[in-house]
PDB file of C-alpha atoms in Angstrom:
ATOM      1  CA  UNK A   6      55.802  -9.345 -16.142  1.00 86.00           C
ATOM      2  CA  UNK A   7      55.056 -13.113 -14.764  1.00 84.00           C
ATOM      3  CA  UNK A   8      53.442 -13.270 -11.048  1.00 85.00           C
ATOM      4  CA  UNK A   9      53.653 -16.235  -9.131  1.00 85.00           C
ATOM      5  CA  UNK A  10      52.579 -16.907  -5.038  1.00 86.00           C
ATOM      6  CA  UNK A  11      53.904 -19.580  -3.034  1.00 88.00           C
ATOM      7  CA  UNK A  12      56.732 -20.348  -5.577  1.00 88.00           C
ATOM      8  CA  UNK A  13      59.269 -22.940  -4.940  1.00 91.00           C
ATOM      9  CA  UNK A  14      62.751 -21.051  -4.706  1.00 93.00           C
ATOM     10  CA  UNK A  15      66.118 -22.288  -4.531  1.00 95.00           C
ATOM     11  CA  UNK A  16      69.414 -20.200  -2.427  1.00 96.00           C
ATOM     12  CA  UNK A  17      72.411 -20.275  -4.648  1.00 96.00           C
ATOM     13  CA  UNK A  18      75.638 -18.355  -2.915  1.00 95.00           C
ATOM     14  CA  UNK A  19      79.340 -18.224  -2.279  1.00 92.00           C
ATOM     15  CA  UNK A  20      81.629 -16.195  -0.795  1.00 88.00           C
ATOM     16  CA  UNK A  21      80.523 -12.925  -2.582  1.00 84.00           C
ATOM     17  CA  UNK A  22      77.032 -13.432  -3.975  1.00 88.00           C
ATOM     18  CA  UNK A  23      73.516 -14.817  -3.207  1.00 92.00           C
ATOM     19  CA  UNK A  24      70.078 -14.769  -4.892  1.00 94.00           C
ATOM     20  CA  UNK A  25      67.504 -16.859  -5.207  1.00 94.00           C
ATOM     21  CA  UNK A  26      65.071 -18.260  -8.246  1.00 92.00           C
ATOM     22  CA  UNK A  27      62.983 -20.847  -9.440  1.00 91.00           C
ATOM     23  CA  UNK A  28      64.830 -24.229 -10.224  1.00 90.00           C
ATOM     24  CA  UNK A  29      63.796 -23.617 -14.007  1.00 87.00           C
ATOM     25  CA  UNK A  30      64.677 -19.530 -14.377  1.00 89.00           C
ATOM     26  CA  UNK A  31      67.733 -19.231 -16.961  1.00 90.00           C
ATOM     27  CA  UNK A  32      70.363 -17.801 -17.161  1.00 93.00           C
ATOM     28  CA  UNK A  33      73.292 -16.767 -20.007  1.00 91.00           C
ATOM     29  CA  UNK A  34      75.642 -19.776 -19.424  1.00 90.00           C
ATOM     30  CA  UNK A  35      79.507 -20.322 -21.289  1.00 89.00           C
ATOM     31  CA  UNK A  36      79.122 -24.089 -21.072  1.00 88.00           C
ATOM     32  CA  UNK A  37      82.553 -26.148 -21.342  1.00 85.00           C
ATOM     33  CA  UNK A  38      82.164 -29.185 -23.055  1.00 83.00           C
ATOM     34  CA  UNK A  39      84.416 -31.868 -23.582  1.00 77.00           C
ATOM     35  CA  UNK A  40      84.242 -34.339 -26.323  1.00 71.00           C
ATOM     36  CA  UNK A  41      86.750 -37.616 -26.875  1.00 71.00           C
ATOM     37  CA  UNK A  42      89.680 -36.624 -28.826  1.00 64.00           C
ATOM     38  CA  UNK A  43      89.589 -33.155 -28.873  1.00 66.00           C
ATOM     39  CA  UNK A  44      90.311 -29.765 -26.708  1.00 67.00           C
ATOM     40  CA  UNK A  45      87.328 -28.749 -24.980  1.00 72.00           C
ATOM     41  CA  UNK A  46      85.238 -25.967 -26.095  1.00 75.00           C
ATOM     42  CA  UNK A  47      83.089 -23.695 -24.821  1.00 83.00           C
ATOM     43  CA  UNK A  48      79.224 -23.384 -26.147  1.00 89.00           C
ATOM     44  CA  UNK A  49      77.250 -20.185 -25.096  1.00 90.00           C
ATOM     45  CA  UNK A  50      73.444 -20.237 -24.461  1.00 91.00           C
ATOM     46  CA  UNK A  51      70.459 -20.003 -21.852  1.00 91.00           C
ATOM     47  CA  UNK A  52      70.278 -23.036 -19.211  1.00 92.00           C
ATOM     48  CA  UNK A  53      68.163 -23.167 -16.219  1.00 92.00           C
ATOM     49  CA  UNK A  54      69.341 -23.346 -12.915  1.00 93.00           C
ATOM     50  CA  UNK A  55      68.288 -27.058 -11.815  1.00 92.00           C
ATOM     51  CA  UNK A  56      70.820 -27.754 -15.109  1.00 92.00           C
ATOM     52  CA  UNK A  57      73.838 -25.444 -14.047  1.00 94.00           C
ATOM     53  CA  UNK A  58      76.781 -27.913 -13.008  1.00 92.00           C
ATOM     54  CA  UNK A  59      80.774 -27.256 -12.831  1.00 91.00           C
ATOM     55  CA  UNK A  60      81.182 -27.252 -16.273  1.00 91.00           C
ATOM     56  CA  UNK A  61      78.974 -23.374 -16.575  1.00 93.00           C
ATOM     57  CA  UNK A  62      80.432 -19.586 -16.220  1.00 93.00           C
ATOM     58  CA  UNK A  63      76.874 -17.231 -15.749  1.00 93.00           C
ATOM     59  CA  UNK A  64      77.920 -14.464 -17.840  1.00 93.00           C
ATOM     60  CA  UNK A  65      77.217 -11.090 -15.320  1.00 93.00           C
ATOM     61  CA  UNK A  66      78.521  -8.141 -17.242  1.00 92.00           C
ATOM     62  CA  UNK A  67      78.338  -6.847 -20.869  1.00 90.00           C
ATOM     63  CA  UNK A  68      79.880  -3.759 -22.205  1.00 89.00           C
ATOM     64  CA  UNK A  69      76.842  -1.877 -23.356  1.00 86.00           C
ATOM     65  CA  UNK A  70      76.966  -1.252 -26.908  1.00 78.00           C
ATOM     66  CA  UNK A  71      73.876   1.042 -27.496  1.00 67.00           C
ATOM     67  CA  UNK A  72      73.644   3.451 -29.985  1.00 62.00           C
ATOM     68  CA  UNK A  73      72.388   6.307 -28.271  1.00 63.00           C
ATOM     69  CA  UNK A  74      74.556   9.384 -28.343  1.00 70.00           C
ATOM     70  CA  UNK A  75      72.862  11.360 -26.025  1.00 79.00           C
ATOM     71  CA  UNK A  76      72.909  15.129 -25.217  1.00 90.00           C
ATOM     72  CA  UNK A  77      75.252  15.430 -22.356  1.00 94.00           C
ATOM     73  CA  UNK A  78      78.924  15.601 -23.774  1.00 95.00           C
ATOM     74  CA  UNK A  79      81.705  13.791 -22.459  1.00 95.00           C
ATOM     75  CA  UNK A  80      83.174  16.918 -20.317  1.00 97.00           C
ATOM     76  CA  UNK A  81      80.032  17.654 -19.143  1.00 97.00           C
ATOM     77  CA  UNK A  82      79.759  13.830 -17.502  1.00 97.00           C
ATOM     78  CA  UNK A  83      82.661  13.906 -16.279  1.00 97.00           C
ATOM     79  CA  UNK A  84      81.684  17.435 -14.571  1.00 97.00           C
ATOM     80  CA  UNK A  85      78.896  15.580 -13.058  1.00 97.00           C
ATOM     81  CA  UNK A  86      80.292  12.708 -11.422  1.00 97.00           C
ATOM     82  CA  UNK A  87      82.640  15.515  -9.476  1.00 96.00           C
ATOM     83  CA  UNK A  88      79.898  17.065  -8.672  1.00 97.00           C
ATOM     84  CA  UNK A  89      77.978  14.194  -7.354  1.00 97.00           C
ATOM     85  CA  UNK A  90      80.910  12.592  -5.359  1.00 95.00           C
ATOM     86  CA  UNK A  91      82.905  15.330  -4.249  1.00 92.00           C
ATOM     87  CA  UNK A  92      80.587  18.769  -4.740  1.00 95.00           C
ATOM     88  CA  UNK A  93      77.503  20.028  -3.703  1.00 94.00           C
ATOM     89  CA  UNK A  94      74.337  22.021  -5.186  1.00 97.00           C
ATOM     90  CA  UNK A  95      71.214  22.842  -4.321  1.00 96.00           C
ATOM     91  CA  UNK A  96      68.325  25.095  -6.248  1.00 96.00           C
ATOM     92  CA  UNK A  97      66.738  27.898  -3.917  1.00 94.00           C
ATOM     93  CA  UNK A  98      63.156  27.002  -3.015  1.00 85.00           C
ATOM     94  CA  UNK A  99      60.484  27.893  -4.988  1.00 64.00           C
ATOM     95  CA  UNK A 100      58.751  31.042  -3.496  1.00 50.00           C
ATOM     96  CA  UNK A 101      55.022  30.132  -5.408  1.00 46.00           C
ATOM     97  CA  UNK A 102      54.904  33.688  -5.830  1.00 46.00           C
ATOM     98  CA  UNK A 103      54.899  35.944  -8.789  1.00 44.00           C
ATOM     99  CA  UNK A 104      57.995  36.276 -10.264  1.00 48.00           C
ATOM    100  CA  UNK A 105      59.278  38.810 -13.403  1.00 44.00           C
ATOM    101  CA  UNK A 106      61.317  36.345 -15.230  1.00 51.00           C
ATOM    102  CA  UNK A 107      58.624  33.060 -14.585  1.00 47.00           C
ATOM    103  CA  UNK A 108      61.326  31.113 -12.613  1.00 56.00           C
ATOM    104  CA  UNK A 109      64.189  31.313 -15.110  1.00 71.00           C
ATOM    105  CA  UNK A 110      66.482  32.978 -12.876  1.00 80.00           C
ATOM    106  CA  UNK A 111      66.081  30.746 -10.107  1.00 91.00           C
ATOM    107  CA  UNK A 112      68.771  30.635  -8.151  1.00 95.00           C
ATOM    108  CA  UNK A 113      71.695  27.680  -7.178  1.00 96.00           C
ATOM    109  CA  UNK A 114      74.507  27.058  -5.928  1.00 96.00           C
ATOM    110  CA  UNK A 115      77.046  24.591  -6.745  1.00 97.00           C
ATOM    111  CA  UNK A 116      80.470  23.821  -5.116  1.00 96.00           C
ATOM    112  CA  UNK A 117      83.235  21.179  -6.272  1.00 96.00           C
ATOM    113  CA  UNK A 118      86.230  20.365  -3.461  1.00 93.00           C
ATOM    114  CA  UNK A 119      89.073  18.511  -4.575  1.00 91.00           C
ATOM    115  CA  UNK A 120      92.482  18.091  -2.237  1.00 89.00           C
ATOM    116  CA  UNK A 121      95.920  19.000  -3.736  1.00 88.00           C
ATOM    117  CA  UNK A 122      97.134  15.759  -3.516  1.00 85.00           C
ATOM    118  CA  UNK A 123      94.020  14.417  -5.613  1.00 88.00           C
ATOM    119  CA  UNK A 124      92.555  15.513  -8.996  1.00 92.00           C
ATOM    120  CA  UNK A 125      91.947  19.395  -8.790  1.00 93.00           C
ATOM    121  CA  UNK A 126      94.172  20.015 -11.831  1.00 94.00           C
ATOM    122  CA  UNK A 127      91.618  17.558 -13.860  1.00 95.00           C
ATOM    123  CA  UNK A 128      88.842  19.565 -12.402  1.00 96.00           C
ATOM    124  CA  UNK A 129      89.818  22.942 -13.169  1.00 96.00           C
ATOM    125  CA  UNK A 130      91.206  21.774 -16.514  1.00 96.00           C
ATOM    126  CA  UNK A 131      87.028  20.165 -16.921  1.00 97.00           C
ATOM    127  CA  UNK A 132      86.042  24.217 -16.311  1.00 96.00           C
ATOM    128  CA  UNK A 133      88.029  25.805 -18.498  1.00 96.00           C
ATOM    129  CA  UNK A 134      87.111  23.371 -21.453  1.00 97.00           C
ATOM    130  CA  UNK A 135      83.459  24.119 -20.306  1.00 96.00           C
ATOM    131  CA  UNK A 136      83.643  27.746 -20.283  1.00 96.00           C
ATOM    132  CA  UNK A 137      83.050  27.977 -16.511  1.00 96.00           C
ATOM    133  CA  UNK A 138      83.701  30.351 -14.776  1.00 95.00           C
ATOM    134  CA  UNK A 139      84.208  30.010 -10.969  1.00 95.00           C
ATOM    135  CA  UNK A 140      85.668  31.087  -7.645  1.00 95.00           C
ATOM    136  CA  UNK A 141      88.249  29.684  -5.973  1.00 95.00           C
ATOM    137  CA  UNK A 142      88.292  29.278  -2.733  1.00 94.00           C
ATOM    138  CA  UNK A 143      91.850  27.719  -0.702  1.00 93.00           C
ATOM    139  CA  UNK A 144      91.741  25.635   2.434  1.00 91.00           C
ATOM    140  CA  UNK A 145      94.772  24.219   5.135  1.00 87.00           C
ATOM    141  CA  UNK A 146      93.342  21.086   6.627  1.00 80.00           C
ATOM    142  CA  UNK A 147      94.475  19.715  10.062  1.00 76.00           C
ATOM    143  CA  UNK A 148      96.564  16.668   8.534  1.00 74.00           C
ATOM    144  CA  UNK A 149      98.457  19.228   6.179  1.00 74.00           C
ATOM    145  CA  UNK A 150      97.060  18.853   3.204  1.00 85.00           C
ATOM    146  CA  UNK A 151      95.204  22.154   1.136  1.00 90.00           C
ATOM    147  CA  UNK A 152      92.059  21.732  -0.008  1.00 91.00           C
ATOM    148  CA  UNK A 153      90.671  24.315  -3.302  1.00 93.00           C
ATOM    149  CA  UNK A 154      86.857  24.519  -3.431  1.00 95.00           C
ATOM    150  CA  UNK A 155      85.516  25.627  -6.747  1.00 96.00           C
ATOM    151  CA  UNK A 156      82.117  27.583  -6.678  1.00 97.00           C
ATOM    152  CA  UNK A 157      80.397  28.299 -10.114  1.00 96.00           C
ATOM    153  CA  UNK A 158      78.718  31.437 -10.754  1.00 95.00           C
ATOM    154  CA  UNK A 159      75.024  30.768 -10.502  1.00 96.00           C
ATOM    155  CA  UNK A 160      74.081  31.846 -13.870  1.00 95.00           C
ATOM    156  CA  UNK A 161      76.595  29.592 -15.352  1.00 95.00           C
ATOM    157  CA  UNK A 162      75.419  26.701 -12.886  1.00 96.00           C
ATOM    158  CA  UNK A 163      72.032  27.406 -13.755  1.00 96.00           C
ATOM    159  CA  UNK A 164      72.449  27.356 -18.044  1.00 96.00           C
ATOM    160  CA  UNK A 165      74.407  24.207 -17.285  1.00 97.00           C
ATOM    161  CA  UNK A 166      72.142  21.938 -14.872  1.00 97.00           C
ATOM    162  CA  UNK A 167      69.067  22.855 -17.194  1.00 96.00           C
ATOM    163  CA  UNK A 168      71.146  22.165 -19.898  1.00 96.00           C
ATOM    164  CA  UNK A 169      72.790  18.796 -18.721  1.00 97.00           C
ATOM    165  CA  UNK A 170      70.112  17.532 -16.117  1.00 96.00           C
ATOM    166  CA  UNK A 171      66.827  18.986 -18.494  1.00 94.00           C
ATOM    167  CA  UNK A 172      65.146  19.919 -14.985  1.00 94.00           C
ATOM    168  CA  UNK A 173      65.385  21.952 -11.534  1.00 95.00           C
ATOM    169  CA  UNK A 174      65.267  19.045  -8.771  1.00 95.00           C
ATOM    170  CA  UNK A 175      67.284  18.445  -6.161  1.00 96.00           C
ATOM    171  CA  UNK A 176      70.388  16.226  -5.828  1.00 94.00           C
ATOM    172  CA  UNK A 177      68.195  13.598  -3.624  1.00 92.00           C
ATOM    173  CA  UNK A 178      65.090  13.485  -5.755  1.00 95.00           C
ATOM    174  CA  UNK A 179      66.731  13.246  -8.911  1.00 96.00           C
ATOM    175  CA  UNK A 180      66.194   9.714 -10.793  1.00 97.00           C
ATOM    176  CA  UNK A 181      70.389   9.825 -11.570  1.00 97.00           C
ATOM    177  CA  UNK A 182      69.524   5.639 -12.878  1.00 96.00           C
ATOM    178  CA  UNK A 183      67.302   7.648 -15.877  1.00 95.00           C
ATOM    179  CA  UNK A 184      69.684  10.071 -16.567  1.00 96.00           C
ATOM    180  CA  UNK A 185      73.218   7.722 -16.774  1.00 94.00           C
ATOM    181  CA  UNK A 186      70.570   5.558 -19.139  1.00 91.00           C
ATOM    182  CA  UNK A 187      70.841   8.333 -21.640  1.00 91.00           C
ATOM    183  CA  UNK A 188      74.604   9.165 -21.604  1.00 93.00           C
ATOM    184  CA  UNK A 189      76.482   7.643 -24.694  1.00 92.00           C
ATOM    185  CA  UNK A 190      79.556   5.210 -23.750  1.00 91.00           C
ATOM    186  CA  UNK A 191      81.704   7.582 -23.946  1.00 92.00           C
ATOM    187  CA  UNK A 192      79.693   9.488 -21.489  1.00 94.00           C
ATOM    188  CA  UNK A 193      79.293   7.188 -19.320  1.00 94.00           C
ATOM    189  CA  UNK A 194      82.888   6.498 -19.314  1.00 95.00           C
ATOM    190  CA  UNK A 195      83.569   9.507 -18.277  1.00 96.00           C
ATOM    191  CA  UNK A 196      81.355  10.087 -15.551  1.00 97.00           C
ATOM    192  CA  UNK A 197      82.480   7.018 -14.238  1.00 96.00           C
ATOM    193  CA  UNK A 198      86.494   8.486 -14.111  1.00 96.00           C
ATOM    194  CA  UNK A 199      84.849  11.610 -12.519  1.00 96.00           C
ATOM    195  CA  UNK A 200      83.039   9.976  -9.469  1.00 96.00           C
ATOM    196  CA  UNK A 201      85.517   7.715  -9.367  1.00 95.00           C
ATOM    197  CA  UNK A 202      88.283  10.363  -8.865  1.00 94.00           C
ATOM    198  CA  UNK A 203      85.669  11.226  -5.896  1.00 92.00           C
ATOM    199  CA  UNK A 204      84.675   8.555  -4.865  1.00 91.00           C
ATOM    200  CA  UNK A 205      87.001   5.878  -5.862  1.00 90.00           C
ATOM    201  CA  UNK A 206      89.580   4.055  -3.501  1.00 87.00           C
ATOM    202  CA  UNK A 207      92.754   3.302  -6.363  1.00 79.00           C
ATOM    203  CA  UNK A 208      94.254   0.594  -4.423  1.00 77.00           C
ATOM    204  CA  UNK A 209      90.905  -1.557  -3.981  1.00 77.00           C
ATOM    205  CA  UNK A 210      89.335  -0.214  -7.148  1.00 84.00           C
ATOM    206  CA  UNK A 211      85.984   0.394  -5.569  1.00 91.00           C
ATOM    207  CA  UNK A 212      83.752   3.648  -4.487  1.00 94.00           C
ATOM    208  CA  UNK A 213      82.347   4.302  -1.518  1.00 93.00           C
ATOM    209  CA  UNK A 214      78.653   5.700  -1.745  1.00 93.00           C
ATOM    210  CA  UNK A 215      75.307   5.946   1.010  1.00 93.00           C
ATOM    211  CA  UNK A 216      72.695   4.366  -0.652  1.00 93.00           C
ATOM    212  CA  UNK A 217      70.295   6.267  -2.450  1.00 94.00           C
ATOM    213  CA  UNK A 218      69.418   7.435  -5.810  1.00 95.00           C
ATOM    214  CA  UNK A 219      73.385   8.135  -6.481  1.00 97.00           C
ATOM    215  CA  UNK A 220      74.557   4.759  -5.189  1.00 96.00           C
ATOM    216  CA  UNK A 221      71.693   3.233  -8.370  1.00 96.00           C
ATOM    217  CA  UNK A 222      73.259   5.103 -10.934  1.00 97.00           C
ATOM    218  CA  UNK A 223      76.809   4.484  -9.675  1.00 97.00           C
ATOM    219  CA  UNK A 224      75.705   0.725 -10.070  1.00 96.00           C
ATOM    220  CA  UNK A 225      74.081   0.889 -13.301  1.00 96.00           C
ATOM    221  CA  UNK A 226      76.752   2.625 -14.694  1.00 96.00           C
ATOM    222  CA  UNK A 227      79.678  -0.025 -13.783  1.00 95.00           C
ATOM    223  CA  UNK A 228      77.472  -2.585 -15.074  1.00 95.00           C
ATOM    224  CA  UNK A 229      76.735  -0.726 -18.268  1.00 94.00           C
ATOM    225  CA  UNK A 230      80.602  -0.314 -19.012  1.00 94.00           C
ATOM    226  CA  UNK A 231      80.585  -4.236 -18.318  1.00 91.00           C
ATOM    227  CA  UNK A 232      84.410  -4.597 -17.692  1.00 90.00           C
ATOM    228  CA  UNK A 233      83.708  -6.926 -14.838  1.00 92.00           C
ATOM    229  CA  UNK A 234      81.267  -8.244 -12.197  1.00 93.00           C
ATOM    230  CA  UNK A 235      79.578  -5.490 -10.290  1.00 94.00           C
ATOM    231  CA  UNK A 236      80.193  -6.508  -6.228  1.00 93.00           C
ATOM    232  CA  UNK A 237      78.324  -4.722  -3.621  1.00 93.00           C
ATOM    233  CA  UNK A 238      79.954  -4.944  -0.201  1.00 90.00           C
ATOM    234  CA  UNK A 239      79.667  -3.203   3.270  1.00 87.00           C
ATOM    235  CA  UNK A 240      77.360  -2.738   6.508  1.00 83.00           C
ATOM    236  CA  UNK A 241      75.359  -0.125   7.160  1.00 81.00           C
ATOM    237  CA  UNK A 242      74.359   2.716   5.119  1.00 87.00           C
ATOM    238  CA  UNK A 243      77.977   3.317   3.399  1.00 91.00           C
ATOM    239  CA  UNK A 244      78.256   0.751   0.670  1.00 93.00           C
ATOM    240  CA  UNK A 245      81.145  -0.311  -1.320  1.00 94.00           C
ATOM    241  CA  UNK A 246      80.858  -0.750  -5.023  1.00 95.00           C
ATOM    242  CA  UNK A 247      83.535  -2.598  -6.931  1.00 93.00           C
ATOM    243  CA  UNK A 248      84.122  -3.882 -10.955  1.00 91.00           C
ATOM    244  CA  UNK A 249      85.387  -7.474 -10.580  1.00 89.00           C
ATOM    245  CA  UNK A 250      88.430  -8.431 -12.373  1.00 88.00           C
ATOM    246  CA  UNK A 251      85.977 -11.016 -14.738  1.00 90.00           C
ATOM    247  CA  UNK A 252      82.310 -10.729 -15.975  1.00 91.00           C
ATOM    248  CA  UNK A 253      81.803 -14.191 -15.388  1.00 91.00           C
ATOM    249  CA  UNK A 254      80.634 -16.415 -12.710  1.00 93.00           C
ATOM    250  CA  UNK A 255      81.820 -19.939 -11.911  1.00 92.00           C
ATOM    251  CA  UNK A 256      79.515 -22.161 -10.971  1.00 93.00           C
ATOM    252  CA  UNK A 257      82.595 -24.329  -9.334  1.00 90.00           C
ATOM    253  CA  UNK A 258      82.055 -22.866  -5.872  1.00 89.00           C
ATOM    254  CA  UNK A 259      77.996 -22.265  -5.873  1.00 94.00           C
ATOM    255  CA  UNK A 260      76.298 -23.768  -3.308  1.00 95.00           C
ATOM    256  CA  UNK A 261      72.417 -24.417  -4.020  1.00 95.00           C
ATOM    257  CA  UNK A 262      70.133 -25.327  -1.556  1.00 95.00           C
ATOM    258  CA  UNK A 263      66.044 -24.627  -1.387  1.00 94.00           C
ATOM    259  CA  UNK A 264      64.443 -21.814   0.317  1.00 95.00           C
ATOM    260  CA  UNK A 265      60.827 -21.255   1.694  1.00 94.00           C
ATOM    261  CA  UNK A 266      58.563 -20.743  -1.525  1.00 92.00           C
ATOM    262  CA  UNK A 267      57.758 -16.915  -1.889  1.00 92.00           C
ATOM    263  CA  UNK A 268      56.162 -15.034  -4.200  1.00 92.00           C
ATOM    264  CA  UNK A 269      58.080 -14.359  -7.424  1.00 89.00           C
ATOM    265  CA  UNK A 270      57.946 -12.464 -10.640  1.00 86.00           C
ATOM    266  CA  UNK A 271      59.919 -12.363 -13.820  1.00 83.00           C
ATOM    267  CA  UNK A 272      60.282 -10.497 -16.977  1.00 86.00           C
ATOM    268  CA  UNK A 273      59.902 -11.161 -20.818  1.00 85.00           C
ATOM    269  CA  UNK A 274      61.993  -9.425 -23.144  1.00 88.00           C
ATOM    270  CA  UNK A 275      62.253  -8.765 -27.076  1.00 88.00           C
ATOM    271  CA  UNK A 276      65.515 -10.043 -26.304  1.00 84.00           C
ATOM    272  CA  UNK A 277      65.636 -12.611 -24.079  1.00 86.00           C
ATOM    273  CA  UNK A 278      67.338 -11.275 -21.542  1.00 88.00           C
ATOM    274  CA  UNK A 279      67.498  -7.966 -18.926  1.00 91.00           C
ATOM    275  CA  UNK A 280      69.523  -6.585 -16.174  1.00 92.00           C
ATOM    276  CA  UNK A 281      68.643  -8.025 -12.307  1.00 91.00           C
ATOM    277  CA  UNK A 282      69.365  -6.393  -9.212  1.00 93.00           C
ATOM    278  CA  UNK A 283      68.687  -8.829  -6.437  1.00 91.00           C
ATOM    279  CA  UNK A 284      69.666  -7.392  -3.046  1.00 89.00           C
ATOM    280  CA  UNK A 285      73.789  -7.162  -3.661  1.00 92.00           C
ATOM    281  CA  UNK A 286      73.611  -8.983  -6.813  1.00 94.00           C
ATOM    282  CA  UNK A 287      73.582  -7.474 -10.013  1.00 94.00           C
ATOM    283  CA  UNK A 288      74.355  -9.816 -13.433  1.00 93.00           C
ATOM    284  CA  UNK A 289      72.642 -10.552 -16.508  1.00 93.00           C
ATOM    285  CA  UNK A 290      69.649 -13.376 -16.899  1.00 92.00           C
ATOM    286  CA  UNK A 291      67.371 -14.973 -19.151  1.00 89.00           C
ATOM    287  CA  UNK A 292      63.806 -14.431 -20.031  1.00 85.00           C
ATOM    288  CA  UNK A 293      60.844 -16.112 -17.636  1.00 76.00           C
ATOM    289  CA  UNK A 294      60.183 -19.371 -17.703  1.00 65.00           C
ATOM    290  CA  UNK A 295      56.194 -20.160 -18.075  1.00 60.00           C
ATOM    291  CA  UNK A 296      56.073 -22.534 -15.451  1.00 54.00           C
ATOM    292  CA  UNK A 297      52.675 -23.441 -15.674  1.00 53.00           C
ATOM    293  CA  UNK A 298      50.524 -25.943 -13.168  1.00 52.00           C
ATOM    294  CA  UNK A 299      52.611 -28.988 -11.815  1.00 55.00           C
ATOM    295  CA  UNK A 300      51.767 -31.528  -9.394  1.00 63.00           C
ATOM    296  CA  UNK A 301      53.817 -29.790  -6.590  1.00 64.00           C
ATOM    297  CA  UNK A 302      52.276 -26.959  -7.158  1.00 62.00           C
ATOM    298  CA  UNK A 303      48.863 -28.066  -7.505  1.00 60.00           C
ATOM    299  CA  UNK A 304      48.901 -30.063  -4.481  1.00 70.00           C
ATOM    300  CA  UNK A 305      50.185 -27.633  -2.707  1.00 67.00           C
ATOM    301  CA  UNK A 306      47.089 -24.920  -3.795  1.00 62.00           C
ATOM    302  CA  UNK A 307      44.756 -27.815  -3.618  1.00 66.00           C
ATOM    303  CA  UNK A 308      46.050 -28.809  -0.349  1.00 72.00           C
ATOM    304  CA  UNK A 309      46.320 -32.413  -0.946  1.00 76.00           C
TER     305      UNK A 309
END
């Protein structure tokens, strides 16, 4: 990690996006060039942001092609993002006392609603290939609509939260951006359709989430699949988290302007590149540049 104070920054925004950097960070450009005589072509590599012009898409999003297979299985992911979009659990406090079994049968309960005119027959169809069993429990709602809850006996809750989550925390102080960095794609994939089916508005293709640990992992994870741009929208604490229809950004419609130097930081990676979350930008960029002592710079510390 590369520290710098007072840094020169520039703004660079449109109508959905804004971060800022150092004129010379870089970033994973699709370059179009045109040559006389021929089609033009496009030639992929890093460029710094004093050189992006018209001609540059920033690539954001990459499908993540890892080969870690993880523990959970796909059913089991696809359990959890019900769970953590439209269900509930919590563990019983500890009592710090003695206890015959050492804490093993700790208690918990766990809940999953789903409306009839959503996804409860993909729910209950998740239990039964799981080996669940639950109660369920059958609710009229004021605009019409029924509403099944599905509550998990604890022992089965409890062999399958130690067995998919590897520990006993709570919903809130569980590091969910860890644990979707373990899931295989086809995981991931799944707990993605899961939360979505929670979560997820069909029409507008986003989900709605209150940031926290959740809303992270709920980002990390559309990135990860890397079908399109990750966009963060909405006031307040409800945010709204959509996949773009392309990965890439134009550079057309970028406006770039300085911004009062701050202090700044960047990474270096085996492989040139890493995953940024700036605010509501996510995307893909380039390893630090060393930027060394220049005469702004030094004038500026030296005050002359």
């Amino acid at each position: 990690k590369h520290f710098y104070q007072k840094t020169p920054v520039v703004k660079c925004y449109n109508s959905n996006t804004a971060f800022v950097c150092t004129s010379n960070h870089k970033w994973y450009s699709k370059k179009r060039v045109n040559t006389k005589g021929t089609k033009g072509y496009y030639k992929s590599g890093y460029t710094e942001t004093k050189d992006l012009n018209t001609e540059d898409n920033l690539l954001m999003s990459a499908p993540y092609k890892g080969d870690s297979c993880g523990h959970v299985t796909g059913d089991e992911a696809l359990l959890m993002g019900f769970i953590l979009s439209d269900g509930y659990y919590r563990w019983s406090d500890d009592s710090q006392g003695p206890s015959t079994s050492f804490g093993k049968r700790r208690n918990i309960v766990c809940m999953i609603s789903q409306s009839k005119n959503k996804f409860y027959g993909v729910v209950e169809s998740c239990l039964e290939r799981l080996g669940l069993n639950y109660r369920k429990d059958v609710k009229e709602v004021t605009n019409g609509n029924t509403v099944f809850s599905y509550y998990l006996r604890c022992e089965e809750a409890r062999d399958f939260f130690d067995r998919v989550t590897e520990c006993r925390l709570q919903k809130h102080e569980m590091n969910w951006t860890s644990w979707v960095m373990k899931l295989s794609r086809e995981s991931l994939k799944a707990f993605y359709k899961g939360f979505f089916m929670g979560d997820g508005t069909q029409g507008q293709k986003l989900i709605s989430q209150n940031e926290g640990n959740v809303f992270d992992a709920v980002v990390a994870v559309t990135q990860l699949l890397g079908k399109g741009r990750v966009l963060i929208s909405g006031n307040g604490k409800c945010r709204h988290i959509r996949m773009g229809r392309s990965n890439n950004l134009t550079w057309q419609k970028v406006n770039v302007e300085e911004a009062p130097a701050q202090d700044t930081f960047c990474l270096t990676t085996n492989d040139d590149s890493f995953i940024i979350r700036q605010g509501d930008f996510v995307g893909i960029t380039g390893n630090s540049a060393i930027y060394g002592v220049y005469p702004k710079r030094l004038s500026r510390e030296l005050g002359i």
